[in-house]
């Protein structure tokens, strides 16, 4: 999978070189391209924002700059993700669906967001455009939201996780199961023992106990 991100803060994407995602890139499973929106400005001040039509606080990102950047990246294979607090809520199901994409472009706005005509334009040209939000809180821009999505999506790609068994377990976890409490050694820590049943060797009883504990903790 190829993943491009367009941002005025490319440094936000430094963590993609670390850990699981750094390894995935070395293995050729995923390739990241991080692009500075200001490289697509043509004025002396490299300005990317302007005042909003209709008035109001803050600034809006100029459509021509985004158009110039996205025109270099979009193909018929591309899923364009526009991060916005008003977008469709990102969840595990959406992550699984995007894990089947071959090319994703993340448009990371700042200020009050990107001129609405940018998404409208690419959708009208039959590109796949998705306005997405990662949750009901307000971030300062789309960069951190993109990182969240990229981590959730790329860990589903074959070969990224060391142990694919954990993905099989998670597919159950997403239906509200399997979020049971975890324990490792030592058997007693600061006078707190591991629940006896987990050391019993009775796998049927352990499965029932875990399922009950998971049900108790389900917040959904
Ligand atoms: C963003 C801003 C509009 C106020 C570009 C915020 C997001 N779950 C989420 N919360 N906030 C965002 C998000 C995404 C992109 C931008 N801002 C700031 N926009 C009103 C503040 C600018 C996601 N995904």
PDB file of C-alpha atoms and ligand atoms in Angstrom:
ATOM      1  CA  UNK A   1       0.000   0.000   0.000  1.00  0.00           C
ATOM      2  CA  UNK A   2       1.182   3.523  -0.862  1.00  0.00           C
ATOM      3  CA  UNK A   3       0.236   6.216   1.642  1.00  0.00           C
ATOM      4  CA  UNK A   4       0.719   9.909   0.891  1.00  0.00           C
ATOM      5  CA  UNK A   5       0.019  12.711   3.346  1.00  0.00           C
ATOM      6  CA  UNK A   6      -0.147  16.427   2.548  1.00  0.00           C
ATOM      7  CA  UNK A   7       0.436  18.830   5.431  1.00  0.00           C
ATOM      8  CA  UNK A   8       2.048  22.138   6.395  1.00  0.00           C
ATOM      9  CA  UNK A   9       3.755  20.194   9.244  1.00  0.00           C
ATOM     10  CA  UNK A  10       5.622  17.236   7.690  1.00  0.00           C
ATOM     11  CA  UNK A  11       7.515  16.689  10.981  1.00  0.00           C
ATOM     12  CA  UNK A  12       4.318  15.357  12.566  1.00  0.00           C
ATOM     13  CA  UNK A  13       4.838  12.210  10.487  1.00  0.00           C
ATOM     14  CA  UNK A  14       8.286  11.352  11.882  1.00  0.00           C
ATOM     15  CA  UNK A  15       6.782   8.523  14.032  1.00  0.00           C
ATOM     16  CA  UNK A  16       5.973   6.561  10.864  1.00  0.00           C
ATOM     17  CA  UNK A  17       9.665   5.588  10.761  1.00  0.00           C
ATOM     18  CA  UNK A  18       9.463   3.926  14.197  1.00  0.00           C
ATOM     19  CA  UNK A  19       8.529   0.485  15.451  1.00  0.00           C
ATOM     20  CA  UNK A  20       5.978  -1.582  13.529  1.00  0.00           C
ATOM     21  CA  UNK A  21       5.470   0.934  10.730  1.00  0.00           C
ATOM     22  CA  UNK A  22       9.183   1.563  10.232  1.00  0.00           C
ATOM     23  CA  UNK A  23       9.683  -2.204   9.844  1.00  0.00           C
ATOM     24  CA  UNK A  24       6.692  -2.504   7.505  1.00  0.00           C
ATOM     25  CA  UNK A  25       8.220   0.161   5.293  1.00  0.00           C
ATOM     26  CA  UNK A  26      11.626  -1.600   5.282  1.00  0.00           C
ATOM     27  CA  UNK A  27       9.852  -4.825   4.262  1.00  0.00           C
ATOM     28  CA  UNK A  28       8.127  -3.029   1.383  1.00  0.00           C
ATOM     29  CA  UNK A  29       4.614  -3.666   2.720  1.00  0.00           C
ATOM     30  CA  UNK A  30       3.849   0.024   2.906  1.00  0.00           C
ATOM     31  CA  UNK A  31       5.484   3.134   1.438  1.00  0.00           C
ATOM     32  CA  UNK A  32       4.966   6.605   2.890  1.00  0.00           C
ATOM     33  CA  UNK A  33       5.236   9.879   0.991  1.00  0.00           C
ATOM     34  CA  UNK A  34       5.000  13.023   3.127  1.00  0.00           C
ATOM     35  CA  UNK A  35       4.448  16.250   1.202  1.00  0.00           C
ATOM     36  CA  UNK A  36       4.757  19.853   2.360  1.00  0.00           C
ATOM     37  CA  UNK A  37       1.703  21.813   1.158  1.00  0.00           C
ATOM     38  CA  UNK A  38       3.815  24.983   1.032  1.00  0.00           C
ATOM     39  CA  UNK A  39       5.839  23.465  -1.823  1.00  0.00           C
ATOM     40  CA  UNK A  40       2.726  24.032  -3.951  1.00  0.00           C
ATOM     41  CA  UNK A  41       2.360  27.757  -3.218  1.00  0.00           C
ATOM     42  CA  UNK A  42       3.297  30.252  -5.909  1.00  0.00           C
ATOM     43  CA  UNK A  43       3.266  33.556  -3.976  1.00  0.00           C
ATOM     44  CA  UNK A  44       6.258  35.152  -2.225  1.00  0.00           C
ATOM     45  CA  UNK A  45       4.749  34.596   1.237  1.00  0.00           C
ATOM     46  CA  UNK A  46       3.922  30.891   0.643  1.00  0.00           C
ATOM     47  CA  UNK A  47       0.450  31.534   2.054  1.00  0.00           C
ATOM     48  CA  UNK A  48      -1.933  28.619   2.351  1.00  0.00           C
ATOM     49  CA  UNK A  49      -4.905  30.280   4.106  1.00  0.00           C
ATOM     50  CA  UNK A  50      -7.305  33.186   3.654  1.00  0.00           C
ATOM     51  CA  UNK A  51     -10.303  34.765   5.412  1.00  0.00           C
ATOM     52  CA  UNK A  52     -13.644  32.905   5.315  1.00  0.00           C
ATOM     53  CA  UNK A  53     -16.465  33.999   2.992  1.00  0.00           C
ATOM     54  CA  UNK A  54     -19.458  34.894   5.148  1.00  0.00           C
ATOM     55  CA  UNK A  55     -17.246  36.104   7.965  1.00  0.00           C
ATOM     56  CA  UNK A  56     -16.395  34.492  11.260  1.00  0.00           C
ATOM     57  CA  UNK A  57     -13.317  33.608  13.211  1.00  0.00           C
ATOM     58  CA  UNK A  58     -10.180  31.974  11.884  1.00  0.00           C
ATOM     59  CA  UNK A  59      -8.839  31.215   8.438  1.00  0.00           C
ATOM     60  CA  UNK A  60      -9.651  28.685   5.719  1.00  0.00           C
ATOM     61  CA  UNK A  61      -7.128  26.809   3.577  1.00  0.00           C
ATOM     62  CA  UNK A  62      -7.038  27.984  -0.032  1.00  0.00           C
ATOM     63  CA  UNK A  63      -8.395  25.520  -2.601  1.00  0.00           C
ATOM     64  CA  UNK A  64      -5.866  26.269  -5.387  1.00  0.00           C
ATOM     65  CA  UNK A  65      -2.922  25.133  -3.260  1.00  0.00           C
ATOM     66  CA  UNK A  66      -4.678  21.896  -2.291  1.00  0.00           C
ATOM     67  CA  UNK A  67      -5.680  21.347  -5.921  1.00  0.00           C
ATOM     68  CA  UNK A  68      -2.086  21.764  -7.086  1.00  0.00           C
ATOM     69  CA  UNK A  69      -0.858  19.274  -4.465  1.00  0.00           C
ATOM     70  CA  UNK A  70      -3.599  16.690  -4.940  1.00  0.00           C
ATOM     71  CA  UNK A  71      -3.420  16.828  -8.757  1.00  0.00           C
ATOM     72  CA  UNK A  72       0.122  15.391  -8.472  1.00  0.00           C
ATOM     73  CA  UNK A  73      -1.047  12.486  -6.254  1.00  0.00           C
ATOM     74  CA  UNK A  74      -4.545  11.404  -7.294  1.00  0.00           C
ATOM     75  CA  UNK A  75      -5.047   8.350  -9.519  1.00  0.00           C
ATOM     76  CA  UNK A  76      -8.186   6.291 -10.226  1.00  0.00           C
ATOM     77  CA  UNK A  77      -6.908   3.879  -7.498  1.00  0.00           C
ATOM     78  CA  UNK A  78      -6.694   6.559  -4.799  1.00  0.00           C
ATOM     79  CA  UNK A  79      -8.799   6.835  -1.656  1.00  0.00           C
ATOM     80  CA  UNK A  80      -8.598  10.520  -0.684  1.00  0.00           C
ATOM     81  CA  UNK A  81      -9.136  11.020   3.047  1.00  0.00           C
ATOM     82  CA  UNK A  82     -10.063  14.531   4.142  1.00  0.00           C
ATOM     83  CA  UNK A  83      -9.836  14.786   7.924  1.00  0.00           C
ATOM     84  CA  UNK A  84     -12.522  16.976   9.441  1.00  0.00           C
ATOM     85  CA  UNK A  85     -14.395  17.044  12.785  1.00  0.00           C
ATOM     86  CA  UNK A  86     -17.607  16.852  10.701  1.00  0.00           C
ATOM     87  CA  UNK A  87     -16.596  13.660   8.880  1.00  0.00           C
ATOM     88  CA  UNK A  88     -17.828  10.091   9.182  1.00  0.00           C
ATOM     89  CA  UNK A  89     -16.567   8.484  12.407  1.00  0.00           C
ATOM     90  CA  UNK A  90     -13.521   6.254  11.946  1.00  0.00           C
ATOM     91  CA  UNK A  91     -13.892   2.795  13.471  1.00  0.00           C
ATOM     92  CA  UNK A  92     -12.410  -0.684  13.173  1.00  0.00           C
ATOM     93  CA  UNK A  93     -14.763  -1.607  10.350  1.00  0.00           C
ATOM     94  CA  UNK A  94     -13.587   1.372   8.331  1.00  0.00           C
ATOM     95  CA  UNK A  95      -9.966   0.448   9.103  1.00  0.00           C
ATOM     96  CA  UNK A  96     -10.579  -3.082   7.762  1.00  0.00           C
ATOM     97  CA  UNK A  97     -12.167  -1.656   4.627  1.00  0.00           C
ATOM     98  CA  UNK A  98      -9.264   0.767   3.949  1.00  0.00           C
ATOM     99  CA  UNK A  99      -6.761  -2.044   4.555  1.00  0.00           C
ATOM    100  CA  UNK A 100      -7.861  -3.271   1.101  1.00  0.00           C
ATOM    101  CA  UNK A 101      -6.889   0.009  -0.596  1.00  0.00           C
ATOM    102  CA  UNK A 102      -3.772   0.246  -2.770  1.00  0.00           C
ATOM    103  CA  UNK A 103      -3.306   4.028  -2.449  1.00  0.00           C
ATOM    104  CA  UNK A 104      -4.432   6.419   0.266  1.00  0.00           C
ATOM    105  CA  UNK A 105      -3.898  10.185   0.316  1.00  0.00           C
ATOM    106  CA  UNK A 106      -4.445  11.985   3.631  1.00  0.00           C
ATOM    107  CA  UNK A 107      -5.257  15.693   3.289  1.00  0.00           C
ATOM    108  CA  UNK A 108      -4.342  17.253   6.626  1.00  0.00           C
ATOM    109  CA  UNK A 109      -5.825  20.687   7.101  1.00  0.00           C
ATOM    110  CA  UNK A 110      -5.116  23.292   9.793  1.00  0.00           C
ATOM    111  CA  UNK A 111      -6.852  26.525  10.819  1.00  0.00           C
ATOM    112  CA  UNK A 112     -10.647  26.080  10.298  1.00  0.00           C
ATOM    113  CA  UNK A 113     -10.052  23.436   7.650  1.00  0.00           C
ATOM    114  CA  UNK A 114      -9.885  23.199   3.852  1.00  0.00           C
ATOM    115  CA  UNK A 115     -12.182  25.079   1.434  1.00  0.00           C
ATOM    116  CA  UNK A 116     -15.158  22.731   0.946  1.00  0.00           C
ATOM    117  CA  UNK A 117     -14.812  22.828  -2.852  1.00  0.00           C
ATOM    118  CA  UNK A 118     -11.682  20.659  -2.733  1.00  0.00           C
ATOM    119  CA  UNK A 119     -13.562  17.508  -1.643  1.00  0.00           C
ATOM    120  CA  UNK A 120     -16.492  18.456  -3.874  1.00  0.00           C
ATOM    121  CA  UNK A 121     -14.220  18.818  -6.907  1.00  0.00           C
ATOM    122  CA  UNK A 122     -12.447  15.449  -6.628  1.00  0.00           C
ATOM    123  CA  UNK A 123     -15.731  13.659  -5.853  1.00  0.00           C
ATOM    124  CA  UNK A 124     -17.277  15.278  -8.960  1.00  0.00           C
ATOM    125  CA  UNK A 125     -14.385  13.895 -11.049  1.00  0.00           C
ATOM    126  CA  UNK A 126     -15.284  10.410  -9.740  1.00  0.00           C
ATOM    127  CA  UNK A 127     -12.361  10.062  -7.360  1.00  0.00           C
ATOM    128  CA  UNK A 128     -13.063   8.225  -4.118  1.00  0.00           C
ATOM    129  CA  UNK A 129     -13.302  10.966  -1.478  1.00  0.00           C
ATOM    130  CA  UNK A 130     -13.913  10.236   2.215  1.00  0.00           C
ATOM    131  CA  UNK A 131     -14.473  12.929   4.847  1.00  0.00           C
ATOM    132  CA  UNK A 132     -13.489  11.275   8.116  1.00  0.00           C
ATOM    133  CA  UNK A 133     -13.315  12.206  11.815  1.00  0.00           C
ATOM    134  CA  UNK A 134     -11.533  10.086  14.426  1.00  0.00           C
ATOM    135  CA  UNK A 135     -13.849  11.107  17.275  1.00  0.00           C
ATOM    136  CA  UNK A 136     -16.018  13.729  18.929  1.00  0.00           C
ATOM    137  CA  UNK A 137     -13.391  16.167  20.175  1.00  0.00           C
ATOM    138  CA  UNK A 138     -11.655  19.043  18.409  1.00  0.00           C
ATOM    139  CA  UNK A 139      -8.037  18.688  17.298  1.00  0.00           C
ATOM    140  CA  UNK A 140      -5.850  21.472  15.935  1.00  0.00           C
ATOM    141  CA  UNK A 141      -5.528  19.826  12.531  1.00  0.00           C
ATOM    142  CA  UNK A 142      -5.649  16.590  10.593  1.00  0.00           C
ATOM    143  CA  UNK A 143      -2.107  15.319  11.227  1.00  0.00           C
ATOM    144  CA  UNK A 144      -2.641  13.398  14.469  1.00  0.00           C
ATOM    145  CA  UNK A 145      -5.949  12.023  13.163  1.00  0.00           C
ATOM    146  CA  UNK A 146      -4.107  10.747  10.071  1.00  0.00           C
ATOM    147  CA  UNK A 147      -1.498   9.032  12.238  1.00  0.00           C
ATOM    148  CA  UNK A 148      -4.261   7.297  14.187  1.00  0.00           C
ATOM    149  CA  UNK A 149      -5.885   6.054  10.983  1.00  0.00           C
ATOM    150  CA  UNK A 150      -2.584   5.023   9.407  1.00  0.00           C
ATOM    151  CA  UNK A 151      -1.609   2.957  12.455  1.00  0.00           C
ATOM    152  CA  UNK A 152      -5.016   1.262  12.700  1.00  0.00           C
ATOM    153  CA  UNK A 153      -5.064   0.478   8.950  1.00  0.00           C
ATOM    154  CA  UNK A 154      -1.464  -0.587   8.307  1.00  0.00           C
ATOM    155  CA  UNK A 155      -1.276  -3.003  11.253  1.00  0.00           C
ATOM    156  CA  UNK A 156      -3.980  -5.000   9.417  1.00  0.00           C
ATOM    157  CA  UNK A 157      -1.796  -5.468   6.309  1.00  0.00           C
ATOM    158  CA  UNK A 158      -0.400  -8.990   5.865  1.00  0.00           C
ATOM    159  CA  UNK A 159       3.132  -9.224   7.315  1.00  0.00           C
ATOM    160  CA  UNK A 160       2.979  -6.104   9.501  1.00  0.00           C
ATOM    161  CA  UNK A 161       2.139  -7.882  12.766  1.00  0.00           C
ATOM    162  CA  UNK A 162       4.576 -10.510  13.961  1.00  0.00           C
ATOM    163  CA  UNK A 163       1.777 -12.788  15.159  1.00  0.00           C
ATOM    164  CA  UNK A 164      -1.347 -12.817  12.957  1.00  0.00           C
ATOM    165  CA  UNK A 165      -3.223 -14.832  15.646  1.00  0.00           C
ATOM    166  CA  UNK A 166      -3.761 -11.565  17.514  1.00  0.00           C
ATOM    167  CA  UNK A 167      -5.706 -10.233  14.492  1.00  0.00           C
ATOM    168  CA  UNK A 168      -8.016 -13.245  14.564  1.00  0.00           C
ATOM    169  CA  UNK A 169      -8.653 -12.666  18.282  1.00  0.00           C
ATOM    170  CA  UNK A 170      -9.297  -8.971  17.609  1.00  0.00           C
ATOM    171  CA  UNK A 171     -11.946  -9.692  14.994  1.00  0.00           C
ATOM    172  CA  UNK A 172     -13.888 -11.203  17.907  1.00  0.00           C
ATOM    173  CA  UNK A 173     -12.887  -8.312  20.165  1.00  0.00           C
ATOM    174  CA  UNK A 174     -14.563  -5.819  17.835  1.00  0.00           C
ATOM    175  CA  UNK A 175     -17.955  -7.479  18.383  1.00  0.00           C
ATOM    176  CA  UNK A 176     -17.601  -6.548  22.067  1.00  0.00           C
ATOM    177  CA  UNK A 177     -15.821  -9.667  23.262  1.00  0.00           C
ATOM    178  CA  UNK A 178     -12.356 -10.490  24.427  1.00  0.00           C
ATOM    179  CA  UNK A 179     -11.472  -7.233  26.171  1.00  0.00           C
ATOM    180  CA  UNK A 180     -10.771  -9.197  29.298  1.00  0.00           C
ATOM    181  CA  UNK A 181      -8.052  -8.185  31.792  1.00  0.00           C
ATOM    182  CA  UNK A 182      -4.543  -9.484  31.095  1.00  0.00           C
ATOM    183  CA  UNK A 183      -1.957 -10.807  33.544  1.00  0.00           C
ATOM    184  CA  UNK A 184       1.631 -12.009  33.333  1.00  0.00           C
ATOM    185  CA  UNK A 185       4.253 -13.023  35.890  1.00  0.00           C
ATOM    186  CA  UNK A 186       4.816 -12.655  38.784  1.00  0.00           C
ATOM    187  CA  UNK A 187       1.824 -14.613  40.193  1.00  0.00           C
ATOM    188  CA  UNK A 188       1.526 -12.069  43.028  1.00  0.00           C
ATOM    189  CA  UNK A 189       2.530  -8.416  42.643  1.00  0.00           C
ATOM    190  CA  UNK A 190       2.255  -5.926  45.530  1.00  0.00           C
ATOM    191  CA  UNK A 191      -0.007  -8.419  47.326  1.00  0.00           C
ATOM    192  CA  UNK A 192      -2.364  -8.674  44.323  1.00  0.00           C
ATOM    193  CA  UNK A 193      -2.657 -12.251  43.047  1.00  0.00           C
ATOM    194  CA  UNK A 194      -3.461 -13.274  39.486  1.00  0.00           C
ATOM    195  CA  UNK A 195      -7.003 -14.744  39.430  1.00  0.00           C
ATOM    196  CA  UNK A 196      -6.591 -18.393  40.387  1.00  0.00           C
ATOM    197  CA  UNK A 197      -8.632 -19.681  37.464  1.00  0.00           C
ATOM    198  CA  UNK A 198      -6.048 -18.389  34.937  1.00  0.00           C
ATOM    199  CA  UNK A 199      -3.448 -20.680  36.562  1.00  0.00           C
ATOM    200  CA  UNK A 200      -5.792 -23.669  36.722  1.00  0.00           C
ATOM    201  CA  UNK A 201      -5.106 -25.075  33.254  1.00  0.00           C
ATOM    202  CA  UNK A 202      -8.865 -25.471  32.740  1.00  0.00           C
ATOM    203  CA  UNK A 203      -9.181 -23.863  29.295  1.00  0.00           C
ATOM    204  CA  UNK A 204     -12.971 -24.094  29.078  1.00  0.00           C
ATOM    205  CA  UNK A 205     -13.319 -22.413  32.499  1.00  0.00           C
ATOM    206  CA  UNK A 206     -10.769 -19.762  31.476  1.00  0.00           C
ATOM    207  CA  UNK A 207     -12.708 -18.967  28.278  1.00  0.00           C
ATOM    208  CA  UNK A 208     -15.953 -18.570  30.260  1.00  0.00           C
ATOM    209  CA  UNK A 209     -14.257 -16.387  32.903  1.00  0.00           C
ATOM    210  CA  UNK A 210     -12.722 -14.148  30.222  1.00  0.00           C
ATOM    211  CA  UNK A 211     -16.007 -13.789  28.388  1.00  0.00           C
ATOM    212  CA  UNK A 212     -17.793 -12.812  31.623  1.00  0.00           C
ATOM    213  CA  UNK A 213     -15.082 -10.286  32.513  1.00  0.00           C
ATOM    214  CA  UNK A 214     -15.209  -8.824  28.994  1.00  0.00           C
ATOM    215  CA  UNK A 215     -18.997  -8.435  29.253  1.00  0.00           C
ATOM    216  CA  UNK A 216     -18.617  -6.585  32.593  1.00  0.00           C
ATOM    217  CA  UNK A 217     -16.191  -4.127  30.980  1.00  0.00           C
ATOM    218  CA  UNK A 218     -18.064  -3.524  27.748  1.00  0.00           C
ATOM    219  CA  UNK A 219     -18.723   0.220  27.537  1.00  0.00           C
ATOM    220  CA  UNK A 220     -20.569  -0.010  24.244  1.00  0.00           C
TER     221      UNK A 220
HETATM  222  C1  LIG B   1      -9.129  20.126  12.162  1.00  0.00           C
HETATM  223  C2  LIG B   1     -10.620  22.722  13.408  1.00  0.00           C
HETATM  224  C3  LIG B   1     -12.738  22.839  12.452  1.00  0.00           C
HETATM  225  C4  LIG B   1     -12.438  23.678  14.621  1.00  0.00           C
HETATM  226  C5  LIG B   1      -8.310  20.817  10.174  1.00  0.00           C
HETATM  227  C6  LIG B   1      -9.627  19.269  13.135  1.00  0.00           C
HETATM  228  C7  LIG B   1     -10.658  15.645  13.743  1.00  0.00           C
HETATM  229  N1  LIG B   1     -11.763  14.105  15.314  1.00  0.00           N
HETATM  230  C8  LIG B   1     -11.272  15.322  14.934  1.00  0.00           C
HETATM  231  N2  LIG B   1     -11.334  16.428  15.662  1.00  0.00           N
HETATM  232  N3  LIG B   1     -10.794  17.443  15.003  1.00  0.00           N
HETATM  233  C9  LIG B   1     -10.355  17.015  13.810  1.00  0.00           C
HETATM  234  C10 LIG B   1      -9.748  17.889  12.813  1.00  0.00           C
HETATM  235  C11 LIG B   1      -9.359  17.449  11.554  1.00  0.00           C
HETATM  236  C12 LIG B   1      -8.848  18.329  10.592  1.00  0.00           C
HETATM  237  C13 LIG B   1      -8.736  19.681  10.896  1.00  0.00           C
HETATM  238  N4  LIG B   1      -8.932  21.487  12.190  1.00  0.00           N
HETATM  239  C14 LIG B   1      -9.180  22.345  13.316  1.00  0.00           C
HETATM  240  N5  LIG B   1     -11.442  22.467  12.392  1.00  0.00           N
HETATM  241  C15 LIG B   1     -13.253  23.442  13.550  1.00  0.00           C
HETATM  242  C16 LIG B   1     -11.096  23.322  14.561  1.00  0.00           C
HETATM  243  C17 LIG B   1      -8.443  21.898  10.993  1.00  0.00           C
HETATM  244  C18 LIG B   1     -10.421  14.681  12.709  1.00  0.00           C
HETATM  245  N6  LIG B   1     -10.229  13.904  11.876  1.00  0.00           N
END
